[in-house]
Amino acid sequence: MTQPIAYFSFDTVPAPKGAATHIEAFVKTLGATVGPVQLVTVAATPNAEETARWPGVYHTALPALGKTLIDRVIDFRQRLWHWLQGRHFEVIQVRSIFEGLPIALNREQFCRYLIFEVNGLPSIELKYRYPQVADDRELMHKLRSQEHLCLHAATHIITPSPITRDYLIQAYGVPAEKLTVIPNGVDLGLIPYQPPALGNPLEPLQLLYFGTLSAWQGVSLALDALALYCRDFEAELTVIGPARSDQITALEKLADRWQVADRLHILPPLPQIELVRYLHKADAIAAPLTANDRNMVQGCCPLKVLEGMASGTPVITSDLPVVTALGQPEIHFLTTPPGSAKGIKEAMVRLRQDGDLRQRLSSQARQQVEQHYTWEQAGAQLVAVYEGMRG
C-alpha cells in the first residue's frame, strides 16, 4: 500500500543545530497539511527509536554506527534499506546523498516522486570537517557522481538560496524549472522581539556568536575583532553552540594570544528559550561568514542571521551574496568585508556610539523577517511544491 510522505535525513532530530530546526519546521507543516509523514533520521543512541513526534509525524531514528563518517553513512544506508522493504510512498524527500542515494537508484521501487532538498553538498563541505579528504580525488569524484545522480533522479529540487540554485544549474546541469528556492525561516513565537538598549555608550559591549564553530562561520574573526575593540573600549564575546574539543581549544589559545581570555565565554548548546535570553542580552550579534567556496560558490541561507534579525539585536555580518539575498546593508544589518576583523571592530564602534542606528536596524530587521522569512511562509512554499508536483 502506498503511504503519503517520507522525509529522510542523515541528521539527529531534535538537536541544537539549524538543520534540526529546519527539518522540524518542514515535517510539522507537511504533517499538518499534506501528511501523514514518516520521518527517518539518525538516532542519538546506538538503539533505534520510534515515536509519534508531532501531530501527523511518525519518527523513526536509526543508528548510524562506525568509527568514520563513511562507516556511519554505510551503516545508516543499510538500516534505511531494510526499513524501506515492503514500503512505498507517494513522495520521499531527502536532504543529502548520504540517505538519498539508495532512493535515487531505486526510485520506482520506493516512491512516485522524489524531492531532493539541497542545503549543502558533501563535495564542498566535507573538507571543512575532514581536511585530509580535500586531496582525495577518488573520493571527491565519487561524491560528485553521487550528487549528480541524486540531482537528476529527483522529480524536484528545493534549495534555500538563489546562490545554491545557480550553482546547481551551472555545475550540474540541473534544469531551472526543476528548482525552487525556499529560504529558511524563523519561528517568531519562539524568538520574540526586543528592542536594543537605549542610551550611549554600551559599556562593556556584549557581542554574541551562536551556532556551530565550522570553519566557514568565521568565529575566530569575531575573537580578533574583540581584541581590536578592547584596545579602546570594554567588551565581551559569548560563543554558544555545539563544538568539538579541538575547536574550543583553538579559540581559547587564540584568546590567550590576544590577551582577551577573560573576555571570552564559551557555552554549550542551549535550549531555545535560554538562547533567546542571550540574544536579547547582547548588544550585537556576529555572523562573520568567510568568503570560501561553501558560502560563495555553493551558497547557503544563514539561519543565524535571520534569527538575529528577528530578535531585535543588531547583526554584524559579512558582505556576501548569501547575506545580501536576505536584506540590505545599513537597513537590516551591518556588513563588513569578509575576513576583516577590523571591519567588525568598526561596526561594533558604530553601534556603541549611535543609539539611533541600533534602534533603526533593530526594527527594520524584525519587519524584514516578519514579511519574508517565517517558517509559516517557507511551509506554504513547500506545500505549493507538493501540490504542483502532484498536479
Short mmCIF file of C-alpha atoms in Angstrom, two decimals:
data_model
loop_
_atom_site.label_atom_id
_atom_site.label_comp_id
_atom_site.label_asym_id
_atom_site.label_seq_id
_atom_site.Cartn_x
_atom_site.Cartn_y
_atom_site.Cartn_z
CA MET A 1 0.00 0.00 0.00
CA THR A 2 1.32 3.44 -0.92
CA GLN A 3 1.77 5.83 2.01
CA PRO A 4 1.72 9.62 1.57
CA ILE A 5 5.12 11.08 2.55
CA ALA A 6 8.52 10.06 3.91
CA TYR A 7 11.24 12.52 4.92
CA PHE A 8 14.74 11.07 5.34
CA SER A 9 17.76 12.87 6.77
CA PHE A 10 21.25 11.87 7.89
CA ASP A 11 20.86 14.19 10.88
CA THR A 12 19.85 13.86 14.52
CA VAL A 13 16.45 15.32 15.44
CA PRO A 14 15.79 17.04 17.74
CA ALA A 15 19.17 18.73 18.14
CA PRO A 16 20.54 22.25 18.79
CA LYS A 17 21.52 22.83 15.16
CA GLY A 18 20.00 24.74 12.28
CA ALA A 19 19.46 21.53 10.29
CA ALA A 20 17.26 20.08 13.03
CA THR A 21 15.28 23.33 13.27
CA HIS A 22 14.73 23.27 9.50
CA ILE A 23 13.68 19.61 9.48
CA GLU A 24 11.26 20.09 12.36
CA ALA A 25 9.61 23.08 10.69
CA PHE A 26 9.18 21.27 7.37
CA VAL A 27 7.83 17.97 8.70
CA LYS A 28 5.40 19.74 11.06
CA THR A 29 3.98 21.64 8.09
CA LEU A 30 3.76 18.53 5.93
CA GLY A 31 2.20 16.52 8.74
CA ALA A 32 -0.44 19.18 9.35
CA THR A 33 -1.32 19.91 5.72
CA VAL A 34 -0.23 17.10 3.37
CA GLY A 35 0.81 14.15 5.55
CA PRO A 36 0.97 11.96 7.47
CA VAL A 37 4.77 11.93 7.36
CA GLN A 38 7.23 9.16 8.16
CA LEU A 39 10.37 10.96 9.40
CA VAL A 40 13.55 8.85 9.48
CA THR A 41 16.72 10.34 10.97
CA VAL A 42 19.86 9.29 12.83
CA ALA A 43 19.40 8.05 16.38
CA ALA A 44 21.22 9.87 19.15
CA THR A 45 21.96 6.49 20.78
CA PRO A 46 23.05 3.09 19.37
CA ASN A 47 19.42 1.94 19.51
CA ALA A 48 16.56 2.53 17.10
CA GLU A 49 13.68 4.64 18.39
CA GLU A 50 10.11 5.13 17.22
CA THR A 51 7.70 7.80 18.37
CA ALA A 52 4.81 9.98 17.23
CA ARG A 53 6.99 13.09 17.38
CA TRP A 54 4.44 15.75 16.33
CA PRO A 55 0.85 15.70 15.04
CA GLY A 56 0.86 13.80 11.78
CA VAL A 57 4.59 12.97 12.08
CA TYR A 58 5.83 9.49 12.97
CA HIS A 59 9.54 9.45 13.73
CA THR A 60 11.93 6.54 13.38
CA ALA A 61 15.53 7.15 14.47
CA LEU A 62 18.00 4.60 13.10
CA PRO A 63 21.54 4.10 14.44
CA ALA A 64 24.49 5.11 12.30
CA LEU A 65 27.42 3.23 13.79
CA GLY A 66 31.10 3.21 12.84
CA LYS A 67 34.46 4.82 13.51
CA THR A 68 34.46 7.10 10.47
CA LEU A 69 31.85 9.16 8.65
CA ILE A 70 31.91 6.75 5.72
CA ASP A 71 31.34 3.82 8.09
CA ARG A 72 28.37 5.62 9.66
CA VAL A 73 26.89 6.52 6.28
CA ILE A 74 27.14 2.92 5.06
CA ASP A 75 25.62 1.62 8.29
CA PHE A 76 22.73 4.10 8.11
CA ARG A 77 22.10 3.32 4.45
CA GLN A 78 21.89 -0.39 5.20
CA ARG A 79 19.46 0.15 8.06
CA LEU A 80 17.36 2.51 5.95
CA TRP A 81 17.32 -0.05 3.13
CA HIS A 82 15.96 -2.73 5.47
CA TRP A 83 13.42 -0.28 6.90
CA LEU A 84 12.18 0.53 3.38
CA GLN A 85 11.49 -3.05 2.37
CA GLY A 86 7.81 -3.55 1.68
CA ARG A 87 7.09 0.20 1.86
CA HIS A 88 6.14 2.57 -0.92
CA PHE A 89 5.46 6.30 -0.66
CA GLU A 90 3.87 8.81 -2.96
CA VAL A 91 6.64 11.30 -2.08
CA ILE A 92 10.05 10.82 -0.47
CA GLN A 93 12.01 13.92 0.48
CA VAL A 94 15.75 13.61 1.22
CA ARG A 95 18.36 16.15 2.35
CA SER A 96 21.63 14.65 1.15
CA ILE A 97 23.27 11.91 -0.87
CA PHE A 98 24.00 10.05 2.37
CA GLU A 99 20.40 8.93 2.75
CA GLY A 100 19.27 9.85 -0.76
CA LEU A 101 21.43 7.63 -2.96
CA PRO A 102 19.59 4.34 -2.28
CA ILE A 103 16.30 6.08 -3.10
CA ALA A 104 17.67 7.69 -6.26
CA LEU A 105 18.96 4.33 -7.51
CA ASN A 106 15.62 2.62 -6.85
CA ARG A 107 13.09 5.42 -7.12
CA GLU A 108 10.27 3.46 -8.72
CA GLN A 109 10.57 0.75 -6.07
CA PHE A 110 10.11 3.16 -3.17
CA CYS A 111 8.23 6.25 -4.35
CA ARG A 112 6.37 8.00 -7.12
CA TYR A 113 8.04 11.38 -6.58
CA LEU A 114 11.47 12.16 -5.15
CA ILE A 115 12.29 15.60 -3.74
CA PHE A 116 15.96 16.40 -3.13
CA GLU A 117 16.36 19.23 -0.64
CA VAL A 118 19.87 20.59 -1.23
CA ASN A 119 21.11 22.59 1.74
CA GLY A 120 24.74 21.60 1.26
CA LEU A 121 26.85 19.26 -0.84
CA PRO A 122 29.48 16.91 0.62
CA SER A 123 31.84 17.61 -2.28
CA ILE A 124 32.01 21.21 -1.00
CA GLU A 125 31.52 20.90 2.74
CA LEU A 126 33.23 17.66 3.75
CA LYS A 127 36.77 19.04 3.60
CA TYR A 128 35.98 21.63 6.30
CA ARG A 129 35.26 18.83 8.78
CA TYR A 130 37.85 16.40 7.41
CA PRO A 131 40.67 18.44 5.76
CA GLN A 132 42.51 15.33 4.61
CA VAL A 133 39.78 14.49 2.08
CA ALA A 134 40.43 17.64 0.05
CA ASP A 135 43.25 15.94 -1.86
CA ASP A 136 41.47 12.59 -2.24
CA ARG A 137 40.49 12.86 -5.89
CA GLU A 138 38.85 9.45 -5.99
CA LEU A 139 36.59 10.28 -3.04
CA MET A 140 35.71 13.71 -4.47
CA HIS A 141 34.84 12.08 -7.81
CA LYS A 142 32.57 9.57 -6.06
CA LEU A 143 30.84 12.30 -4.08
CA ARG A 144 30.19 14.43 -7.16
CA SER A 145 28.97 11.40 -9.10
CA GLN A 146 26.51 10.54 -6.35
CA GLU A 147 25.39 14.17 -6.14
CA HIS A 148 24.83 14.24 -9.91
CA LEU A 149 22.86 11.00 -9.79
CA CYS A 150 20.60 12.21 -6.96
CA LEU A 151 20.03 15.60 -8.57
CA HIS A 152 18.97 14.12 -11.90
CA ALA A 153 16.90 11.30 -10.39
CA ALA A 154 14.89 13.78 -8.32
CA THR A 155 11.47 14.86 -9.51
CA HIS A 156 12.03 18.27 -7.95
CA ILE A 157 14.83 20.05 -6.07
CA ILE A 158 14.45 22.52 -3.22
CA THR A 159 17.25 24.79 -2.07
CA PRO A 160 17.27 27.67 0.45
CA SER A 161 19.43 30.10 -1.52
CA PRO A 162 19.46 31.56 -5.04
CA ILE A 163 23.24 31.16 -4.98
CA THR A 164 22.84 27.40 -4.49
CA ARG A 165 20.20 27.27 -7.23
CA ASP A 166 22.55 28.95 -9.69
CA TYR A 167 25.40 26.61 -8.74
CA LEU A 168 23.28 23.51 -9.35
CA ILE A 169 22.28 24.83 -12.76
CA GLN A 170 25.82 25.77 -13.81
CA ALA A 171 27.86 22.95 -12.25
CA TYR A 172 25.44 20.02 -12.51
CA GLY A 173 23.24 20.96 -15.44
CA VAL A 174 20.03 20.86 -13.42
CA PRO A 175 17.12 22.36 -15.41
CA ALA A 176 15.99 25.66 -13.88
CA GLU A 177 12.33 24.60 -13.94
CA LYS A 178 13.18 21.68 -11.65
CA LEU A 179 14.38 24.02 -8.88
CA THR A 180 12.52 26.00 -6.22
CA VAL A 181 14.20 28.36 -3.74
CA ILE A 182 12.62 28.20 -0.27
CA PRO A 183 14.62 30.30 2.21
CA ASN A 184 14.98 29.35 5.85
CA GLY A 185 12.56 30.88 8.30
CA VAL A 186 12.13 31.91 11.92
CA ASP A 187 9.51 30.91 14.47
CA LEU A 188 8.51 34.36 15.67
CA GLY A 189 6.73 32.86 18.65
CA LEU A 190 9.98 31.32 19.89
CA ILE A 191 12.02 34.46 19.18
CA PRO A 192 10.02 37.47 20.40
CA TYR A 193 11.16 40.95 19.50
CA GLN A 194 13.04 43.09 22.00
CA PRO A 195 14.46 46.49 21.01
CA PRO A 196 18.09 47.26 21.90
CA ALA A 197 19.09 49.17 25.00
CA LEU A 198 18.69 52.92 24.93
CA GLY A 199 21.43 55.37 25.69
CA ASN A 200 25.14 55.69 24.92
CA PRO A 201 27.63 54.25 25.21
CA LEU A 202 27.40 50.46 25.55
CA GLU A 203 29.94 49.56 28.21
CA PRO A 204 31.05 46.86 28.12
CA LEU A 205 29.64 45.93 24.73
CA GLN A 206 28.23 42.39 24.70
CA LEU A 207 28.99 40.59 21.42
CA LEU A 208 27.31 37.23 20.77
CA TYR A 209 28.05 34.42 18.34
CA PHE A 210 25.74 31.39 18.26
CA GLY A 211 25.80 28.28 16.10
CA THR A 212 28.40 25.73 15.06
CA LEU A 213 32.10 26.51 15.04
CA SER A 214 32.66 25.26 11.49
CA ALA A 215 35.50 26.98 9.63
CA TRP A 216 33.15 28.72 7.18
CA GLN A 217 31.41 30.52 10.07
CA GLY A 218 34.44 32.72 10.82
CA VAL A 219 34.16 32.60 14.62
CA SER A 220 37.85 33.41 15.06
CA LEU A 221 37.26 36.71 13.25
CA ALA A 222 34.82 37.73 15.98
CA LEU A 223 37.52 36.99 18.52
CA ASP A 224 40.09 39.00 16.54
CA ALA A 225 37.61 41.89 16.40
CA LEU A 226 37.08 41.66 20.15
CA ALA A 227 40.81 42.06 20.71
CA LEU A 228 40.95 45.10 18.43
CA TYR A 229 37.91 46.68 20.07
CA CYS A 230 39.28 46.12 23.57
CA ARG A 231 42.29 48.30 22.78
CA ASP A 232 39.94 51.27 23.09
CA PHE A 233 36.77 50.10 24.87
CA GLU A 234 35.39 47.35 27.07
CA ALA A 235 33.67 44.33 25.51
CA GLU A 236 32.98 40.63 25.97
CA LEU A 237 32.32 37.85 23.46
CA THR A 238 29.98 34.96 24.24
CA VAL A 239 30.06 31.91 21.95
CA ILE A 240 27.16 29.46 22.20
CA GLY A 241 26.76 26.25 20.25
CA PRO A 242 27.92 22.71 19.54
CA ALA A 243 31.69 22.44 19.31
CA ARG A 244 34.38 19.79 19.29
CA SER A 245 37.08 19.94 21.93
CA ASP A 246 39.72 20.88 19.35
CA GLN A 247 37.59 23.83 18.18
CA ILE A 248 37.22 25.10 21.74
CA THR A 249 40.93 24.67 22.39
CA ALA A 250 41.80 26.64 19.24
CA LEU A 251 39.55 29.54 20.30
CA GLU A 252 40.96 29.56 23.82
CA LYS A 253 44.53 29.60 22.51
CA LEU A 254 43.69 32.50 20.22
CA ALA A 255 42.11 34.36 23.13
CA ASP A 256 45.27 33.82 25.18
CA ARG A 257 47.41 35.12 22.32
CA TRP A 258 45.28 38.27 22.06
CA GLN A 259 45.14 38.61 25.87
CA VAL A 260 41.34 38.56 25.96
CA ALA A 261 40.85 35.14 27.57
CA ASP A 262 38.92 36.70 30.46
CA ARG A 263 36.55 38.34 27.96
CA LEU A 264 35.66 35.15 26.08
CA HIS A 265 32.81 32.96 27.35
CA ILE A 266 32.15 29.63 25.58
CA LEU A 267 28.86 27.91 26.37
CA PRO A 268 27.40 24.62 25.12
CA PRO A 269 24.21 24.50 23.04
CA LEU A 270 21.25 25.87 24.95
CA PRO A 271 17.50 25.22 24.75
CA GLN A 272 15.80 27.81 22.55
CA ILE A 273 14.21 29.67 25.45
CA GLU A 274 17.62 30.15 27.12
CA LEU A 275 19.34 31.06 23.85
CA VAL A 276 16.75 33.80 23.26
CA ARG A 277 17.69 35.37 26.59
CA TYR A 278 21.29 35.67 25.39
CA LEU A 279 20.11 37.10 22.06
CA HIS A 280 18.27 39.83 23.95
CA LYS A 281 21.10 40.45 26.42
CA ALA A 282 23.59 41.03 23.61
CA ASP A 283 24.34 44.44 22.13
CA ALA A 284 25.37 42.94 18.79
CA ILE A 285 25.27 39.55 17.11
CA ALA A 286 28.23 38.48 15.00
CA ALA A 287 27.80 36.30 11.89
CA PRO A 288 31.24 36.75 10.24
CA LEU A 289 30.84 34.27 7.37
CA THR A 290 34.04 33.75 5.40
CA ALA A 291 34.47 34.08 1.62
CA ASN A 292 35.09 30.42 0.79
CA ASP A 293 33.51 28.03 -1.68
CA ARG A 294 30.90 26.88 0.83
CA ASN A 295 29.49 30.40 1.18
CA MET A 296 30.41 31.92 -2.20
CA VAL A 297 30.08 29.06 -4.69
CA GLN A 298 27.67 26.52 -3.20
CA GLY A 299 25.70 29.07 -1.20
CA CYS A 300 23.63 28.82 1.98
CA CYS A 301 20.83 30.58 3.82
CA PRO A 302 22.39 31.58 7.17
CA LEU A 303 19.76 30.90 9.81
CA LYS A 304 21.75 32.72 12.50
CA VAL A 305 21.46 35.96 10.50
CA LEU A 306 17.68 35.58 10.26
CA GLU A 307 17.26 34.64 13.92
CA GLY A 308 19.48 37.54 14.96
CA MET A 309 17.43 39.92 12.82
CA ALA A 310 14.23 38.60 14.36
CA SER A 311 15.43 39.05 17.93
CA GLY A 312 15.83 42.83 17.66
CA THR A 313 19.56 42.78 18.41
CA PRO A 314 21.63 44.40 15.63
CA VAL A 315 23.52 41.94 13.45
CA ILE A 316 27.08 42.40 12.15
CA THR A 317 27.73 40.07 9.24
CA SER A 318 29.79 39.69 6.07
CA ASP A 319 29.14 41.40 2.76
CA LEU A 320 28.42 38.21 0.81
CA PRO A 321 25.69 37.43 -1.74
CA VAL A 322 24.18 34.81 0.60
CA VAL A 323 23.68 37.56 3.19
CA THR A 324 22.54 40.38 0.93
CA ALA A 325 19.95 37.97 -0.53
CA LEU A 326 18.22 38.28 2.87
CA GLY A 327 18.25 42.03 3.35
CA GLN A 328 20.00 45.33 2.72
CA PRO A 329 23.20 46.54 4.42
CA GLU A 330 22.71 49.58 6.65
CA ILE A 331 18.97 48.87 6.73
CA HIS A 332 18.60 45.34 8.09
CA PHE A 333 22.15 44.66 9.32
CA LEU A 334 25.68 46.00 9.17
CA THR A 335 28.02 44.29 6.72
CA THR A 336 31.80 44.21 6.74
CA PRO A 337 34.35 42.98 4.19
CA PRO A 338 34.60 39.19 4.57
CA GLY A 339 37.64 38.20 6.59
CA SER A 340 38.05 41.67 8.09
CA ALA A 341 38.32 41.75 11.88
CA LYS A 342 38.97 45.48 11.57
CA GLY A 343 35.64 45.87 9.78
CA ILE A 344 33.80 44.03 12.57
CA LYS A 345 35.52 46.18 15.16
CA GLU A 346 34.48 49.35 13.33
CA ALA A 347 30.88 48.13 13.19
CA MET A 348 31.00 47.48 16.93
CA VAL A 349 32.20 51.04 17.49
CA ARG A 350 29.38 52.41 15.34
CA LEU A 351 26.79 50.51 17.35
CA ARG A 352 28.40 51.66 20.59
CA GLN A 353 28.22 55.31 19.59
CA ASP A 354 24.95 55.50 17.68
CA GLY A 355 21.76 54.62 19.56
CA ASP A 356 19.59 55.69 16.63
CA LEU A 357 21.41 53.25 14.36
CA ARG A 358 20.80 50.43 16.83
CA GLN A 359 17.09 51.23 17.00
CA ARG A 360 16.71 51.57 13.23
CA LEU A 361 18.49 48.31 12.41
CA SER A 362 16.52 46.52 15.11
CA SER A 363 13.03 47.49 13.98
CA GLN A 364 13.71 47.20 10.25
CA ALA A 365 15.34 43.79 10.60
CA ARG A 366 12.38 42.42 12.54
CA GLN A 367 9.97 43.76 9.91
CA GLN A 368 12.02 42.13 7.16
CA VAL A 369 11.78 38.74 8.86
CA GLU A 370 8.07 39.12 9.59
CA GLN A 371 7.36 39.96 5.96
CA HIS A 372 9.60 37.44 4.20
CA TYR A 373 11.28 34.84 6.45
CA THR A 374 8.95 32.91 8.72
CA TRP A 375 8.61 29.14 8.82
CA GLU A 376 4.92 29.60 8.01
CA GLN A 377 5.89 31.24 4.73
CA ALA A 378 8.52 28.58 3.99
CA GLY A 379 5.98 25.86 4.79
CA ALA A 380 3.43 27.37 2.43
CA GLN A 381 6.02 27.37 -0.37
CA LEU A 382 6.87 23.73 0.38
CA VAL A 383 3.21 22.72 0.26
CA ALA A 384 2.89 24.55 -3.07
CA VAL A 385 5.76 22.43 -4.46
CA TYR A 386 3.97 19.26 -3.36
CA GLU A 387 0.68 20.38 -4.86
CA GLY A 388 2.29 21.45 -8.13
CA MET A 389 4.28 18.25 -8.45
CA ARG A 390 1.28 16.03 -7.77
CA GLY A 391 -0.93 18.03 -10.12
#
